[in-house]
GROMACS .gro file of C-alpha atoms in nm:
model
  257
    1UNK     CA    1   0.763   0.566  -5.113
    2UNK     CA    2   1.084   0.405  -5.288
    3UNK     CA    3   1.327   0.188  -5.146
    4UNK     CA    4   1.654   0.031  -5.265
    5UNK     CA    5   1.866  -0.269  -5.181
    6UNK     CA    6   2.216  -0.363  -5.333
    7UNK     CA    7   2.389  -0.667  -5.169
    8UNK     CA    8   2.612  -0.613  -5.433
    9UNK     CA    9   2.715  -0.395  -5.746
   10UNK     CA   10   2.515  -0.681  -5.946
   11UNK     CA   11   2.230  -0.747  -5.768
   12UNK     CA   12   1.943  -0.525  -5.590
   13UNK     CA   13   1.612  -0.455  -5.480
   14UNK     CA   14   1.366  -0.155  -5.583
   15UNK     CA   15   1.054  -0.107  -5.389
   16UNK     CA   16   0.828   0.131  -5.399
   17UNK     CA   17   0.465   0.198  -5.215
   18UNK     CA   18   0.174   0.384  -5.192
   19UNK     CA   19  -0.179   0.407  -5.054
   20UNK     CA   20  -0.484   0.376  -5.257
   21UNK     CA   21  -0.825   0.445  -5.245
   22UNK     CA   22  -0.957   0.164  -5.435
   23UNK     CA   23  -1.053  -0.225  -5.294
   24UNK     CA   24  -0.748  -0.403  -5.284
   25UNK     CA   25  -0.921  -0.755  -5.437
   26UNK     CA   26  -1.011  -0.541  -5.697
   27UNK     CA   27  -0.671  -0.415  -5.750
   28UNK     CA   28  -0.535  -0.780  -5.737
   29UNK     CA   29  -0.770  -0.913  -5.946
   30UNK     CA   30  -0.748  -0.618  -6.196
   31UNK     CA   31  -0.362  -0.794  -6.264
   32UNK     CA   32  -0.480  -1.135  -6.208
   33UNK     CA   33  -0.743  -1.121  -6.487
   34UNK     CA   34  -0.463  -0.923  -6.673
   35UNK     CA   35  -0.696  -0.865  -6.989
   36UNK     CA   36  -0.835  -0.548  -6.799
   37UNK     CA   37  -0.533  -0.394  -6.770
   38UNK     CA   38  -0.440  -0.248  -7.144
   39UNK     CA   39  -0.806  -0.113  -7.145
   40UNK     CA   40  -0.744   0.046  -6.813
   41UNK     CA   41  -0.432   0.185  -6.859
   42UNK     CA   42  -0.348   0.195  -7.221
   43UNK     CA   43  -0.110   0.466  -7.250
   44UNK     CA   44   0.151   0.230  -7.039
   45UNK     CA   45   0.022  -0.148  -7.112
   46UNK     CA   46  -0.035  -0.136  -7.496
   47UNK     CA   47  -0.152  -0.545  -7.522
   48UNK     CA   48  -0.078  -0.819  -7.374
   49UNK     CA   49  -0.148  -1.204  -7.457
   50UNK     CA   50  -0.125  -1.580  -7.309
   51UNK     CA   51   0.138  -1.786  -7.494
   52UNK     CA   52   0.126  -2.059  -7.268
   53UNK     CA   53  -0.130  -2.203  -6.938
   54UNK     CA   54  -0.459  -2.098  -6.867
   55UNK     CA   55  -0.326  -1.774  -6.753
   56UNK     CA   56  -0.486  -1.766  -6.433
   57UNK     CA   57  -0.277  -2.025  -6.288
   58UNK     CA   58   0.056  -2.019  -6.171
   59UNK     CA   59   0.309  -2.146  -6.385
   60UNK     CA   60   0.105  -1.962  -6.775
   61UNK     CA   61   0.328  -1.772  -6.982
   62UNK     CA   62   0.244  -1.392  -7.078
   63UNK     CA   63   0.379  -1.179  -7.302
   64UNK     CA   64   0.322  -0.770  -7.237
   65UNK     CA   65   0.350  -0.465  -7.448
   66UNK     CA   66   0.419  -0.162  -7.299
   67UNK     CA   67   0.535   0.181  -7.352
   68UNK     CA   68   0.846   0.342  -7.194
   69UNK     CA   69   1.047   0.650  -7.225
   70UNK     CA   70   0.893   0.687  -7.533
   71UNK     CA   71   0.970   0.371  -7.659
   72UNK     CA   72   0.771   0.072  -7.750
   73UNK     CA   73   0.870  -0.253  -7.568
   74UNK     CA   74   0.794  -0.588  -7.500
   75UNK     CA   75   0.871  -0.858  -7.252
   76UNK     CA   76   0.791  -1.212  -7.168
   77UNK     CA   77   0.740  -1.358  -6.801
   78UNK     CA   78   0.591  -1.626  -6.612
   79UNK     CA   79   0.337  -1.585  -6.380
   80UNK     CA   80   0.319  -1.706  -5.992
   81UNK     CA   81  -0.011  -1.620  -5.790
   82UNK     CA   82  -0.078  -1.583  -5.436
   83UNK     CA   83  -0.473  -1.497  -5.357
   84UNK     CA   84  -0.439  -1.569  -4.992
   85UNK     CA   85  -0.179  -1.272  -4.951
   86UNK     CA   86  -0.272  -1.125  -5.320
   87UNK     CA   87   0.048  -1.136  -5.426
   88UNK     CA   88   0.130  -1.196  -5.825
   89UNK     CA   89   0.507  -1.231  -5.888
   90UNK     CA   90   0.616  -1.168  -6.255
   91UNK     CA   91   0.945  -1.326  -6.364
   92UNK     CA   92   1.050  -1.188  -6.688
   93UNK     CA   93   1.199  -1.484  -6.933
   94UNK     CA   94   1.205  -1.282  -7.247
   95UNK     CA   95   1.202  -0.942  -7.411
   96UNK     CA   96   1.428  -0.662  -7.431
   97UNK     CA   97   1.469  -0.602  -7.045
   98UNK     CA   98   1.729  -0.901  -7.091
   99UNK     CA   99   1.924  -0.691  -7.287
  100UNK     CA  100   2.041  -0.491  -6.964
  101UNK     CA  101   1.948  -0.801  -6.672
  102UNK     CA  102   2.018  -1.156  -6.617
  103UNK     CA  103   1.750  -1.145  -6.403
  104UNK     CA  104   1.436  -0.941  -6.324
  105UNK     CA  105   1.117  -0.992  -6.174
  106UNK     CA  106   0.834  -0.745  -6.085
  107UNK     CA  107   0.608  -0.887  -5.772
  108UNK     CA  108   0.284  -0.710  -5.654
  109UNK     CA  109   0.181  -0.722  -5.352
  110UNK     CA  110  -0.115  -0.541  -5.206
  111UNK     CA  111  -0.259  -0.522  -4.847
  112UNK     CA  112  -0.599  -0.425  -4.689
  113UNK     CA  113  -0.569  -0.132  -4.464
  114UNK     CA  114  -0.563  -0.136  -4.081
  115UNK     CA  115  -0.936  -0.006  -4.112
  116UNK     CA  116  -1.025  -0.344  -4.310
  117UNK     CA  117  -1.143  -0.249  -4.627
  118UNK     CA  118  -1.039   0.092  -4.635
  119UNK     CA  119  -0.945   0.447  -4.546
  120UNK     CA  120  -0.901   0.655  -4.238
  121UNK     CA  121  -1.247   0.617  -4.041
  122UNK     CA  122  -1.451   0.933  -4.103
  123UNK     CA  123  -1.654   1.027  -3.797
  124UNK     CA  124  -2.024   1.120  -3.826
  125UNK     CA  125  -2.081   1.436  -3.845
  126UNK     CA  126  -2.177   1.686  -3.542
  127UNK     CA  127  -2.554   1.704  -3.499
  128UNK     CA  128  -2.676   2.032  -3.340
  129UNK     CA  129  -2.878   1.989  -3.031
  130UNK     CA  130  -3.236   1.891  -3.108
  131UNK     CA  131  -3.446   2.182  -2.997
  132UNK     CA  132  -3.780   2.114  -2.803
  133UNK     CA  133  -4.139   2.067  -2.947
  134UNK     CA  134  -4.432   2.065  -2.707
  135UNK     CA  135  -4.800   1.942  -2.807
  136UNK     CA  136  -4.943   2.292  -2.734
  137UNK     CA  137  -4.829   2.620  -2.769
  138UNK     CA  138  -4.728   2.856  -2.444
  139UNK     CA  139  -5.027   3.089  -2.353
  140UNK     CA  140  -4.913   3.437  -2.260
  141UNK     CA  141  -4.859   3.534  -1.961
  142UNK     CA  142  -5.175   3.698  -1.730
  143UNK     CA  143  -5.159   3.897  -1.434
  144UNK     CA  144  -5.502   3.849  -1.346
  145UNK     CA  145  -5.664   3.503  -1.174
  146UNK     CA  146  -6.014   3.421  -1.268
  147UNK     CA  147  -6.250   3.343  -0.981
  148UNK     CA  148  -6.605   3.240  -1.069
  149UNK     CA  149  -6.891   3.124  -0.805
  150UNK     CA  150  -7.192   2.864  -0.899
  151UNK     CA  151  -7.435   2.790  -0.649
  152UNK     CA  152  -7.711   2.603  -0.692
  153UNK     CA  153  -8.032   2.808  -0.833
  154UNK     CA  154  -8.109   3.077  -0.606
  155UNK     CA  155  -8.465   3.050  -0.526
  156UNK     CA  156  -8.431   2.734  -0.428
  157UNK     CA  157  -8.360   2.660  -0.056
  158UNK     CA  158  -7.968   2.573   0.029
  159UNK     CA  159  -8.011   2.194   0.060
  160UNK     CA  160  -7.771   1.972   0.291
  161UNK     CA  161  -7.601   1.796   0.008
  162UNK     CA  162  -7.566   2.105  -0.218
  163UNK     CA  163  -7.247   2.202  -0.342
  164UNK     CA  164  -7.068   2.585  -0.402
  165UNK     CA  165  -6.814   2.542  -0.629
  166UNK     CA  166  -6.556   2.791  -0.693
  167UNK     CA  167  -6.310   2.738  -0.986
  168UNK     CA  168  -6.009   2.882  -1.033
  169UNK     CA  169  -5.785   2.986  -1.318
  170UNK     CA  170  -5.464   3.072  -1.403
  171UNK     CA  171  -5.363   3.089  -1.729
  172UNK     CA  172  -4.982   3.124  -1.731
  173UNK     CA  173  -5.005   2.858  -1.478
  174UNK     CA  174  -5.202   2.689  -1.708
  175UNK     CA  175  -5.408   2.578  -1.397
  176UNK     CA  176  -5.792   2.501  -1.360
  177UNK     CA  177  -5.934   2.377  -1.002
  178UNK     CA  178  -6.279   2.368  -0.896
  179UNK     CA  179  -6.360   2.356  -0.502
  180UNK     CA  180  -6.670   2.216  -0.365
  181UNK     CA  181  -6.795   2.343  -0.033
  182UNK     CA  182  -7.098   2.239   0.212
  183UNK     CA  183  -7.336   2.483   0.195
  184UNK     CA  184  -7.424   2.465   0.554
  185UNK     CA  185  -7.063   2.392   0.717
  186UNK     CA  186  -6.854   2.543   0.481
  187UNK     CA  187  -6.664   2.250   0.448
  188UNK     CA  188  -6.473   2.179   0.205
  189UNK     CA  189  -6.583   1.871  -0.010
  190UNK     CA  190  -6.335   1.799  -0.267
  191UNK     CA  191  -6.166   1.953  -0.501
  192UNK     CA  192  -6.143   1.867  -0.867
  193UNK     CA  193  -5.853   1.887  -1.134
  194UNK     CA  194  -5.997   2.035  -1.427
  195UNK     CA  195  -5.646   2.180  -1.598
  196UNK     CA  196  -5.576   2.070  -1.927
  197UNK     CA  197  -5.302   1.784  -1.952
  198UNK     CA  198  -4.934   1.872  -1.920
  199UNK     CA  199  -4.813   1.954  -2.258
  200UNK     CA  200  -4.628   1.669  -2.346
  201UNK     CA  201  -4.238   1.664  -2.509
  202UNK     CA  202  -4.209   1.530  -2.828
  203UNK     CA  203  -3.783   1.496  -2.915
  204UNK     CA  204  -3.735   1.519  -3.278
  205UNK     CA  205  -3.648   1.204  -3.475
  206UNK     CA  206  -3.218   1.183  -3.411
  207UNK     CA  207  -3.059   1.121  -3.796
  208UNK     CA  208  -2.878   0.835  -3.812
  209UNK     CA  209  -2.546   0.881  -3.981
  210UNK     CA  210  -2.448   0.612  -4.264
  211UNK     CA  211  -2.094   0.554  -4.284
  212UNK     CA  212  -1.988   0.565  -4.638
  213UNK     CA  213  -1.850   0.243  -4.739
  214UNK     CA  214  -1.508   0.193  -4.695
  215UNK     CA  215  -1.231   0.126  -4.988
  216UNK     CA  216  -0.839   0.115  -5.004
  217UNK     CA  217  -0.544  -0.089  -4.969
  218UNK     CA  218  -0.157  -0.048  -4.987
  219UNK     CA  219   0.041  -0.135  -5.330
  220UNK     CA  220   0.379  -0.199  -5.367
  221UNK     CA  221   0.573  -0.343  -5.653
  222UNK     CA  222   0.919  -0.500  -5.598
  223UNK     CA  223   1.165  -0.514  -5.856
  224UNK     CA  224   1.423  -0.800  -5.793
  225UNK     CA  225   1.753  -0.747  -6.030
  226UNK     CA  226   2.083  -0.892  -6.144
  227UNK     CA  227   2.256  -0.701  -6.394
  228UNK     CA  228   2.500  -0.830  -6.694
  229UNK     CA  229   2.743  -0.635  -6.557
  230UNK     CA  230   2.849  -0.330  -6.378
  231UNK     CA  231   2.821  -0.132  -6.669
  232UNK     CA  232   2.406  -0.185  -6.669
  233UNK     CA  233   2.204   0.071  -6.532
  234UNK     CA  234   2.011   0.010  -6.217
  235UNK     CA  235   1.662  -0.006  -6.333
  236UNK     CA  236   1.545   0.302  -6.134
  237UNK     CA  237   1.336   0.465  -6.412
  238UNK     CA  238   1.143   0.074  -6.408
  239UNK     CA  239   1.077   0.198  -6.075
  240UNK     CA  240   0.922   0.487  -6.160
  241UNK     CA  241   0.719   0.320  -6.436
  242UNK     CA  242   0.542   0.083  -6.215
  243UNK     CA  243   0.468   0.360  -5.940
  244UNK     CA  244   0.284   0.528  -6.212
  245UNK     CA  245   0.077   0.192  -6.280
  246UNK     CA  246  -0.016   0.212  -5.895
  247UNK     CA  247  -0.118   0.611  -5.939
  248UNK     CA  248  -0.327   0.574  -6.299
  249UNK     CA  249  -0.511   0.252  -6.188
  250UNK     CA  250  -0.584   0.441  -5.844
  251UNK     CA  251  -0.753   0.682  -6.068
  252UNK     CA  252  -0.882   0.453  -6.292
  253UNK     CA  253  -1.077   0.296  -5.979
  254UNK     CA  254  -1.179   0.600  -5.804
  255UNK     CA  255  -1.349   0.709  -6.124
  256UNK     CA  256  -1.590   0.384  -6.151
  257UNK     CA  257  -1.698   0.465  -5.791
   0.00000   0.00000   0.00000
């Protein structure tokens, strides 16, 4: 996205902005370091040194060389730094942009995303519904129920105390009871579970989903110009060449991750 401001035919303002994937402290630092930068992008920054400062404090002196529109260039600026809002403002003292400018400066700014570190929130992905798992299989079905009848031995007298018992059996029910009586009143005496346990649900372990982690920030350079005069061009194709800084350095990032 590119923007442009003229308060008069002299002086303007180019902006232009994009979203990245990459962590935007690594993007700032990238520029604040400054010595990464050639070896990231060489085919734009060719070299650049420190002529004056520590060159990680505001106030140092660099000098770039760069290539544009297929010419090699060179210009000098001081540096001002801004960690808390990661802005680096480049105010060009030397070099052959003077040629066209009284002034120029190039300031970067770049912001976290709403998200905090990073790009649109991806939502876990849809789980199918867990099926069931029981402890024991299903029997078949039956369509016959098992009776069976113990008594007590048979030559032996029927005693007060002695106990019939009938058990009974379903197996689709998966049912097993066995019923005492009183031999002498036909009473019954108890009864007594003797089914197998319930078969018992076991839910499958739910995945947990791991969001990946999340990366990206907004760039935007500013270009801040006053020309000679009205015969200079405004610097739109500087424009262009520092939205394709933001676009090879995106790539340059998203290729180490």
């Amino acid at each position: 996205m590119a923007h442009h401001n003229s308060t008069s035919g002299l002086v303007g303002k180019l902006v232009t902005e994009m979203e990245v994937n990459c962590n935007a402290e690594n993007y700032y630092q990238i520029f604040k370091q400054h010595e990464g930068v050639p070896k990231a992008i060489p085919h734009i920054f060719t070299s650049m040194k420190v002529l004056e400062g520590h060159g990680l404090t505001s106030g140092c002196i660099k000098e770039w060389h760069y290539l544009h529109e297929g010419k090699a260039l060179k210009f000098k600026e001081t540096t001002t730094y801004n960690d808390e809002e990661r802005t680096i403002c480049h105010s060009v003292i030397g070099g052959d942009l003077l040629n066209d400018y009284k002034n120029f400066s190039a300031t970067l700014l770049v912001k976290v995303k709403p998200m905090g570190h990073g790009t649109t929130y991806l939502a876990p992905p849809a789980q199918p519904a867990p099926k069931q798992h029981f402890s024991q299989p299903a029997q078949p079905a039956s369509k016959h129920h098992h009776f069976s009848l113990h008594r007590p031995h048979l030559n032996q007298p029927a005693q007060p105390d002695s106990k019939h018992h009938l058990s009974l059996h379903r197996p689709h029910l998966n049912l097993c009871k066995t019923i005492s009586h009183c031999p002498l009143t036909g009473r019954v005496l108890g009864v007594q579970d003797s089914s197998p346990p319930a078969p018992t649900y076991v839910a499958p372990p739910v995945p947990t989903y791991v969001a990946p982690p999340m990366h990206g920030s907004t760039v935007m350079w500013i270009i801040d110009y006053e020309k000679i005069n009205k015969d200079s061009p405004i610097p739109v194709p500087y424009l262009a060449f520092f939205h394709q800084i933001i676009v090879d350095l995106n790539s340059h990032f998203s290729a180490s991750y």
